[in-house]
Amino acid sequence: MRVLVLALIASLSAAAGAQENDAESIVRDSINHWRGLSSKTELTMVIHRPDWERSMTMAGWTKGEDKSLVRVLEPRKDRGNGTLTIKKNMWSFAPKVNRVIKIPSSMMGQSWMGSDFSNKDIARADDILDDYEYTLLTTDAVDGVEVYEIDAIPHEDAAVVWGKEVLTITAESVLIKHAFYDQDGELVKVLETLEVSEMGGRTIAKRQRMHEIETPDEWTEIRVESVEYGLELSDSLFTQSNLQNPRD
Amino acid sequence: MHLFGVLFQLAWRNLWRNHRRTIIMLSAISVGVWAMIFMTALTRGMVDQMVVDGIKALPGHVQIHNPDYLDDPSVNNRIPISDAELQQKFATGNFVAWSSRVKVPAVITSERDSRGVTLLGIDPAAERDLSFVKYDEVDGRFLEDANDKGIVIGRKLAATLETEIGKRIVIMSQDPHNEIADRGFRVVGLYTASTGAVEEAFAFVGKSTAQKMLGIVGETTEVVFLGDDYRDVEAVYESVVAEVDGSVVVNRWYDVDTYLGTMMKVMDGFVLVWVVVIFLALSFGLVNTLVMAVFERVREIGLMLALGMKPGSILGQIVIESMLLLALGLAIGNILSWATIIPLESGVDISFVGKGMEMIGAASVLYPKLNLNDVVLANVVVLVLGFLASLSPAWRASRYEPVEALAKVG
Amino acid sequence: MNIVLRLAWRNLWRQPRRTWLTMGAMVFSNLLLIFMMSFQFGMYGLMIDNTLKFFTGHMQVQASGYKDDKKMRQTVPDIIPLANSIRAKLASDTVAARAQTFALASSDNRSFGIAIYGVEPTFEVNVSNIPGLVSSGRYLEAGNPAEIVIGDILARNLRVGLGDEITLLGTGVDGSFAAAVVDVVGIFSSGAKDIDRNIAEISLEHFQDVFFMEGAGHLISIVGTDLDLVEQLQADVTSMLPDSGEFVVHDWNVLQPGVRQAIQADMGSSFFMYFILVVLVSFSVLNTQLMSVLERTREFGIVMSLGLKPGRLGRLVVLETAIMGLLGTVLGILAGALLTTWVGHVGFTIPGMDEMAAQFNLPARMYPQITTLSLLAGPVTVFLFTLLASIYPAVRLRWLHPVEAMRSV
């Protein structure tokens, strides 16, 4: 599932027209609002295991739902490593070898930078809506804000392994929780927002954590340090040559 | 000729005069013959099984590929001849069955795990005779046609992925532009194969579905042909080569799986050694029996000599007796073999060592194979050996001094 | 008892030809059984050795749990000093440390996922066949060079040759980006497509650098002098490791369970066939003894009417068989031992094996090895079955009616 996609998408606020109770339109609104939008983010990713913890700081640029570029800032030894994704495809760059390499499909299932996200999770596509059938389950009010719980059932042929996913989105289009269930209805993994705050002019999920239910002591956390929206980002930013020779 | 008739009658009656003795000797010969044929059938069956299994995994006796495919079996190395053209070219030919398929590496993912597999996009009707999958023994169902949207995977793979019939899994591979091509498939059937390794290696989908997913509509990566006899595929090979040009390579099965080809030769050698061994062991028994047949009837022979029978006739009579014995023993032995092998042809189960058999490429059930050549050989050898073995004692017997012979107490 | 013994012996030699022929059958079968079993066991030894010496080794030192999970993080720390100390204590060079992971290998514009191994070049040659299978160029050199050896199919797929560069991309043990550029110094060809397509080796020190191992590795492969001594060696090596339980020593049975099971399977089917051979021989003995009893019907009739109990007569028959069997067994063992030892020196070959040898690096000649088992198992079984076979004729004597018996010819 395009986890990071939805996380980043839904962390935008969709101020206009998100009051309808139609599930699909709630999701569509966040996406529509996102389409044509661009962002620059600085975030920290923490990978936690029972016996160690690792932290990385990264800068990320996105444009629309298809394109994203991530560059590692810290720690020093990883500085300059980058990942470019366009639609479902991913390229990797390592300054140490000064080469851009396309990740073949056989490696797309591998973990991204050692985290609990896979390469496939990071790569984005514009057909998220097409892959699922959305149903609004409940509407609740929490602290005066409306919260929608939405069922997302993948279509028959969709390239999705899950039996269903449940998204909990606020009226401000902040994703509070994204739960992944297997085809027997058992919860397998979950992405939870731990902190919501206003950044870059919007209410967004500032801290999110992903972990598998069976191993609660192993998780990956993403913390947004700073974010800017609505920038003018040219398409040339999202190219392999830029990946290799940053002009950003 | 009249003499022969008399000798024959004498021989026959002699045999049955002491029926206990005769029965004992008959059983020795029959059991010996049975052992020869049975053992040969068993070892032949083993070699056959190993080779046929190996060929079914390829599959086929002759294969066509893009020249680069065997090194890098990916979607980029498709067969440059379109599927439609292939269907035309091979509508008839010198083979029993043929099929064109899409075979590429892919990753299969479930909620819990993922594995690298070989994805096979096939036309199930065309593959029925070629495939190692027994369609009727598939849990759930096999693919119905080339447009089937389901996927059939091995039992072991389903267990590893923690998935089952009715659930969806995702197949991910690449299209010719190096872009990710992926799709969800519902598991509609689970197959069992002779080894768990095979069950984890192959996943079957409909050919058209695969072509659409990979963006190679109308194209395939492999064409396979099956002939009558894996030991002689030349006719099939010639027939295929005649229809294609140098844009593809055509291989015989032992060119593709060189290990199997060489192994077959070694195993054949082995069978030969075994057969010789058994024949030798049997010969002792045979000679023993026949020699005994003569030497414990010394007094009888003495009597006949004393009564005027010519030594030559003695020789003749004894040889005829031996041959009669042999013939009967052979008949019984052959019937016994036939009676024991045919029912066992559906398999002798030695599955308690099942897991290990995978490594040397044989199934955990042995299938004895009755080969006419082997049976004929066994019979001929026994007759010839028997004949030779009976000559010496027969000749000695004809040389007895009647008086001495009569006097022997035995 | 003495009389019965002498009688039995003399009875046997009243018909020397028959006795010799029957014994001959026994000796021949024993000879065969001994030879075939020794050959078989010798072949197993060969098979095991070949498979293990290819890459796995007789045993491996690993972090506990690595065998099942194969996670990059399950490392053996300070692996090179540990390997050094094991080498010193065993006074042996057939000990080599390794690290392994999956990574992307790419050249120009082609990439493939492969299994990459970091090895100790000086010692890897002693525990694995791969260095010996380098068909062009050379194997890795000791130290920390940025070198790689790859299989010939991988070389073709990547379109690289000697001297070309390959980029390796993967994940370090701590999850960070691992990347390196290495030169192709050697290309190997094992004949096994999977190996030649998917495996590459670089020096362990370089691996440790690239993947941030901090001196750690994943396993130490050890090859002993003799398969039979593996258990002892395993105990020795285990005692050289700290008690903490972090490390385990797995022997080849655990690492490659298929090997032992393949052997057991082969044994299963072979023993089935040996069994038939034994049955054949026993039948021949049964046959002989039945004949011998049958032809002495008159004599037995007389003796029984003089007062000898059928039981004693039965024992006589069994004793005759036992003596014959014993002789056959002893002579068979002698003959079998002689033949097998001779062939064990000279070696022999089955047609087709030289092809296997050339292509797959398997030996072309086979040398049967006598072991206690192969020497005794066959003959003893034959002897037992022989005795069994003698029961029927002995038992039949009970039904002998002396008067009728005396009348028979």
mmCIF file of C-alpha atoms in Angstrom, chain B residues 164-371:
data_model
loop_
_atom_site.group_PDB
_atom_site.id
_atom_site.type_symbol
_atom_site.label_atom_id
_atom_site.label_comp_id
_atom_site.label_asym_id
_atom_site.label_seq_id
_atom_site.Cartn_x
_atom_site.Cartn_y
_atom_site.Cartn_z
ATOM 1 C CA GLU B 164 -4.947 -20.522 0.778
ATOM 2 C CA ILE B 165 -7.537 -21.115 -1.931
ATOM 3 C CA GLY B 166 -9.847 -18.164 -2.239
ATOM 4 C CA LYS B 167 -7.364 -15.590 -1.031
ATOM 5 C CA ARG B 168 -5.631 -13.003 -3.134
ATOM 6 C CA ILE B 169 -1.904 -12.696 -3.628
ATOM 7 C CA VAL B 170 0.053 -10.135 -5.604
ATOM 8 C CA ILE B 171 2.417 -10.942 -8.444
ATOM 9 C CA MET B 172 5.043 -8.374 -9.293
ATOM 10 C CA SER B 173 7.312 -8.484 -12.304
ATOM 11 C CA GLN B 174 8.643 -6.183 -14.986
ATOM 12 C CA ASP B 175 7.477 -5.145 -18.417
ATOM 13 C CA PRO B 176 9.784 -4.694 -21.400
ATOM 14 C CA HIS B 177 10.284 -1.015 -20.482
ATOM 15 C CA ASN B 178 11.668 -2.084 -17.132
ATOM 16 C CA GLU B 179 8.611 -0.723 -15.396
ATOM 17 C CA ILE B 180 6.936 -2.548 -12.576
ATOM 18 C CA ALA B 181 4.049 -4.724 -13.707
ATOM 19 C CA ASP B 182 1.928 -6.013 -10.887
ATOM 20 C CA ARG B 183 -1.510 -7.438 -10.279
ATOM 21 C CA GLY B 184 -3.602 -9.239 -7.726
ATOM 22 C CA PHE B 185 -4.644 -12.842 -8.382
ATOM 23 C CA ARG B 186 -7.040 -15.049 -6.516
ATOM 24 C CA VAL B 187 -5.641 -18.456 -5.598
ATOM 25 C CA VAL B 188 -7.973 -20.913 -7.279
ATOM 26 C CA GLY B 189 -5.984 -24.093 -6.930
ATOM 27 C CA LEU B 190 -3.062 -25.736 -5.163
ATOM 28 C CA TYR B 191 -0.960 -28.398 -6.857
ATOM 29 C CA THR B 192 1.357 -31.003 -5.387
ATOM 30 C CA ALA B 193 4.559 -31.907 -7.146
ATOM 31 C CA SER B 194 7.142 -34.582 -6.544
ATOM 32 C CA THR B 195 9.211 -32.205 -4.440
ATOM 33 C CA GLY B 196 8.493 -29.231 -2.197
ATOM 34 C CA ALA B 197 11.127 -27.259 -4.089
ATOM 35 C CA VAL B 198 9.106 -27.502 -7.287
ATOM 36 C CA GLU B 199 5.946 -26.497 -5.431
ATOM 37 C CA GLU B 200 7.641 -23.320 -4.290
ATOM 38 C CA ALA B 201 9.089 -22.506 -7.685
ATOM 39 C CA PHE B 202 6.202 -22.340 -10.136
ATOM 40 C CA ALA B 203 3.024 -20.281 -10.216
ATOM 41 C CA PHE B 204 0.510 -20.747 -13.049
ATOM 42 C CA VAL B 205 -1.747 -18.094 -14.534
ATOM 43 C CA GLY B 206 -3.656 -17.779 -17.795
ATOM 44 C CA LYS B 207 -1.494 -16.866 -20.782
ATOM 45 C CA SER B 208 -3.602 -13.896 -21.885
ATOM 46 C CA THR B 209 -3.794 -12.568 -18.347
ATOM 47 C CA ALA B 210 -0.016 -12.742 -18.061
ATOM 48 C CA GLN B 211 0.508 -11.130 -21.438
ATOM 49 C CA LYS B 212 -1.768 -8.250 -20.489
ATOM 50 C CA MET B 213 -0.112 -7.739 -17.140
ATOM 51 C CA LEU B 214 3.358 -7.729 -18.634
ATOM 52 C CA GLY B 215 2.406 -5.635 -21.641
ATOM 53 C CA ILE B 216 3.408 -8.304 -24.147
ATOM 54 C CA VAL B 217 0.092 -9.162 -25.726
ATOM 55 C CA GLY B 218 0.483 -11.762 -28.457
ATOM 56 C CA GLU B 219 4.022 -12.728 -27.457
ATOM 57 C CA THR B 220 5.606 -15.539 -25.476
ATOM 58 C CA THR B 221 8.976 -16.513 -24.055
ATOM 59 C CA GLU B 222 9.111 -20.273 -24.519
ATOM 60 C CA VAL B 223 7.725 -22.933 -26.826
ATOM 61 C CA VAL B 224 7.882 -26.604 -25.834
ATOM 62 C CA PHE B 225 7.251 -29.832 -27.730
ATOM 63 C CA LEU B 226 6.662 -33.371 -26.550
ATOM 64 C CA GLY B 227 7.454 -36.494 -28.562
ATOM 65 C CA ASP B 228 6.935 -40.185 -27.919
ATOM 66 C CA ASP B 229 10.208 -41.281 -26.485
ATOM 67 C CA TYR B 230 12.584 -39.240 -24.462
ATOM 68 C CA ARG B 231 15.441 -41.393 -25.638
ATOM 69 C CA ASP B 232 14.929 -40.422 -29.257
ATOM 70 C CA VAL B 233 13.823 -36.877 -29.950
ATOM 71 C CA GLU B 234 15.422 -36.378 -33.337
ATOM 72 C CA ALA B 235 12.184 -36.519 -35.308
ATOM 73 C CA VAL B 236 10.633 -33.832 -33.127
ATOM 74 C CA TYR B 237 13.757 -31.731 -33.287
ATOM 75 C CA GLU B 238 13.932 -31.840 -37.073
ATOM 76 C CA SER B 239 10.282 -31.013 -37.369
ATOM 77 C CA VAL B 240 10.652 -27.931 -35.199
ATOM 78 C CA VAL B 241 13.873 -26.664 -36.738
ATOM 79 C CA ALA B 242 12.291 -26.788 -40.155
ATOM 80 C CA GLU B 243 9.736 -24.173 -39.164
ATOM 81 C CA VAL B 244 11.984 -21.548 -37.604
ATOM 82 C CA ASP B 245 14.930 -19.407 -38.564
ATOM 83 C CA GLY B 246 18.058 -18.264 -36.777
ATOM 84 C CA SER B 247 16.225 -15.677 -34.705
ATOM 85 C CA VAL B 248 15.565 -18.366 -32.123
ATOM 86 C CA VAL B 249 17.457 -21.336 -30.748
ATOM 87 C CA VAL B 250 16.031 -24.832 -30.655
ATOM 88 C CA ASN B 251 17.292 -27.223 -27.971
ATOM 89 C CA ARG B 252 16.775 -30.854 -27.117
ATOM 90 C CA TRP B 253 15.981 -31.529 -23.458
ATOM 91 C CA TYR B 254 19.394 -32.852 -22.628
ATOM 92 C CA ASP B 255 20.993 -29.707 -23.996
ATOM 93 C CA VAL B 256 18.934 -27.633 -21.616
ATOM 94 C CA ASP B 257 19.276 -29.864 -18.583
ATOM 95 C CA THR B 258 22.742 -31.241 -19.097
ATOM 96 C CA TYR B 259 22.838 -32.686 -15.609
ATOM 97 C CA LEU B 260 19.782 -34.818 -16.239
ATOM 98 C CA GLY B 261 21.087 -35.982 -19.570
ATOM 99 C CA THR B 262 24.388 -37.116 -18.156
ATOM 100 C CA MET B 263 22.745 -38.602 -15.077
ATOM 101 C CA MET B 264 20.545 -40.698 -17.324
ATOM 102 C CA LYS B 265 23.589 -42.218 -18.961
ATOM 103 C CA VAL B 266 25.167 -43.008 -15.617
ATOM 104 C CA MET B 267 21.983 -44.575 -14.332
ATOM 105 C CA ASP B 268 21.624 -46.666 -17.469
ATOM 106 C CA GLY B 269 25.115 -47.945 -16.865
ATOM 107 C CA PHE B 270 24.100 -48.738 -13.347
ATOM 108 C CA VAL B 271 21.077 -50.707 -14.450
ATOM 109 C CA LEU B 272 23.285 -52.703 -16.762
ATOM 110 C CA VAL B 273 25.616 -53.557 -13.914
ATOM 111 C CA TRP B 274 22.734 -54.636 -11.716
ATOM 112 C CA VAL B 275 21.215 -56.799 -14.416
ATOM 113 C CA VAL B 276 24.506 -58.585 -14.978
ATOM 114 C CA VAL B 277 24.844 -59.115 -11.241
ATOM 115 C CA ILE B 278 21.439 -60.653 -10.894
ATOM 116 C CA PHE B 279 21.924 -62.860 -13.901
ATOM 117 C CA LEU B 280 25.171 -64.139 -12.482
ATOM 118 C CA ALA B 281 23.604 -64.848 -9.112
ATOM 119 C CA LEU B 282 20.818 -66.682 -10.796
ATOM 120 C CA SER B 283 23.130 -68.760 -12.913
ATOM 121 C CA PHE B 284 24.584 -70.412 -9.876
ATOM 122 C CA GLY B 285 21.189 -71.507 -8.791
ATOM 123 C CA LEU B 286 20.319 -72.661 -12.260
ATOM 124 C CA VAL B 287 23.445 -74.689 -12.735
ATOM 125 C CA ASN B 288 23.078 -76.111 -9.274
ATOM 126 C CA THR B 289 19.538 -77.204 -9.927
ATOM 127 C CA LEU B 290 20.247 -78.791 -13.247
ATOM 128 C CA VAL B 291 23.373 -80.535 -12.120
ATOM 129 C CA MET B 292 21.518 -81.932 -9.185
ATOM 130 C CA ALA B 293 18.799 -83.095 -11.470
ATOM 131 C CA VAL B 294 21.272 -85.432 -13.043
ATOM 132 C CA PHE B 295 23.420 -86.523 -10.203
ATOM 133 C CA GLU B 296 20.820 -87.823 -7.931
ATOM 134 C CA ARG B 297 19.353 -90.032 -10.565
ATOM 135 C CA VAL B 298 22.515 -91.869 -11.180
ATOM 136 C CA ARG B 299 20.897 -95.221 -10.486
ATOM 137 C CA GLU B 300 18.016 -94.572 -12.849
ATOM 138 C CA ILE B 301 20.409 -93.649 -15.565
ATOM 139 C CA GLY B 302 22.480 -96.721 -14.836
ATOM 140 C CA LEU B 303 19.356 -98.817 -15.183
ATOM 141 C CA MET B 304 18.428 -97.281 -18.506
ATOM 142 C CA LEU B 305 21.938 -97.779 -19.810
ATOM 143 C CA ALA B 306 21.915 -101.372 -18.655
ATOM 144 C CA LEU B 307 18.620 -101.867 -20.422
ATOM 145 C CA GLY B 308 20.209 -100.799 -23.673
ATOM 146 C CA MET B 309 19.601 -97.103 -24.062
ATOM 147 C CA LYS B 310 22.325 -95.451 -26.087
ATOM 148 C CA PRO B 311 24.489 -92.893 -24.324
ATOM 149 C CA GLY B 312 23.509 -90.408 -26.996
ATOM 150 C CA SER B 313 19.873 -90.885 -26.132
ATOM 151 C CA ILE B 314 20.618 -90.441 -22.468
ATOM 152 C CA LEU B 315 22.258 -87.164 -23.299
ATOM 153 C CA GLY B 316 19.286 -86.175 -25.389
ATOM 154 C CA GLN B 317 16.750 -87.158 -22.814
ATOM 155 C CA ILE B 318 18.454 -85.312 -20.017
ATOM 156 C CA VAL B 319 18.914 -82.204 -22.078
ATOM 157 C CA ILE B 320 15.262 -82.318 -23.074
ATOM 158 C CA GLU B 321 14.284 -82.722 -19.453
ATOM 159 C CA SER B 322 16.340 -79.718 -18.504
ATOM 160 C CA MET B 323 14.879 -77.634 -21.278
ATOM 161 C CA LEU B 324 11.365 -78.667 -20.314
ATOM 162 C CA LEU B 325 12.113 -77.726 -16.760
ATOM 163 C CA LEU B 326 13.525 -74.438 -17.906
ATOM 164 C CA ALA B 327 10.627 -73.709 -20.178
ATOM 165 C CA LEU B 328 8.113 -74.392 -17.453
ATOM 166 C CA GLY B 329 10.133 -72.444 -14.948
ATOM 167 C CA LEU B 330 10.386 -69.543 -17.348
ATOM 168 C CA ALA B 331 6.681 -69.608 -18.027
ATOM 169 C CA ILE B 332 5.850 -69.550 -14.348
ATOM 170 C CA GLY B 333 8.508 -66.961 -13.633
ATOM 171 C CA ASN B 334 7.238 -64.703 -16.378
ATOM 172 C CA ILE B 335 3.645 -65.014 -15.214
ATOM 173 C CA LEU B 336 4.719 -64.303 -11.659
ATOM 174 C CA SER B 337 6.611 -61.225 -12.778
ATOM 175 C CA TRP B 338 3.730 -59.975 -14.801
ATOM 176 C CA ALA B 339 1.374 -60.637 -11.904
ATOM 177 C CA THR B 340 3.512 -58.793 -9.396
ATOM 178 C CA ILE B 341 4.716 -55.904 -11.513
ATOM 179 C CA ILE B 342 1.473 -54.838 -13.128
ATOM 180 C CA PRO B 343 -0.355 -54.144 -9.858
ATOM 181 C CA LEU B 344 2.729 -52.473 -8.465
ATOM 182 C CA GLU B 345 3.103 -50.244 -11.482
ATOM 183 C CA SER B 346 0.953 -47.741 -9.697
ATOM 184 C CA GLY B 347 3.723 -47.426 -7.226
ATOM 185 C CA VAL B 348 5.623 -49.007 -4.388
ATOM 186 C CA ASP B 349 5.621 -46.502 -1.583
ATOM 187 C CA ILE B 350 8.925 -45.820 0.079
ATOM 188 C CA SER B 351 7.901 -42.396 1.234
ATOM 189 C CA PHE B 352 9.353 -42.723 4.685
ATOM 190 C CA VAL B 353 12.525 -41.474 3.112
ATOM 191 C CA GLY B 354 10.556 -39.053 0.958
ATOM 192 C CA LYS B 355 12.323 -35.827 1.747
ATOM 193 C CA GLY B 356 15.737 -37.034 0.734
ATOM 194 C CA MET B 357 14.690 -38.448 -2.591
ATOM 195 C CA GLU B 358 14.203 -34.899 -3.814
ATOM 196 C CA MET B 359 17.876 -34.317 -3.806
ATOM 197 C CA ILE B 360 18.721 -37.085 -6.225
ATOM 198 C CA GLY B 361 15.665 -36.383 -8.282
ATOM 199 C CA ALA B 362 13.536 -39.457 -7.736
ATOM 200 C CA ALA B 363 10.037 -39.652 -6.360
ATOM 201 C CA SER B 364 9.233 -41.286 -3.076
ATOM 202 C CA VAL B 365 7.215 -43.941 -4.826
ATOM 203 C CA LEU B 366 8.937 -46.528 -7.012
ATOM 204 C CA TYR B 367 7.318 -47.521 -10.269
ATOM 205 C CA PRO B 368 8.599 -50.780 -11.676
ATOM 206 C CA LYS B 369 8.528 -50.684 -15.431
ATOM 207 C CA LEU B 370 8.085 -53.829 -17.444
ATOM 208 C CA ASN B 371 10.123 -53.454 -20.560
#
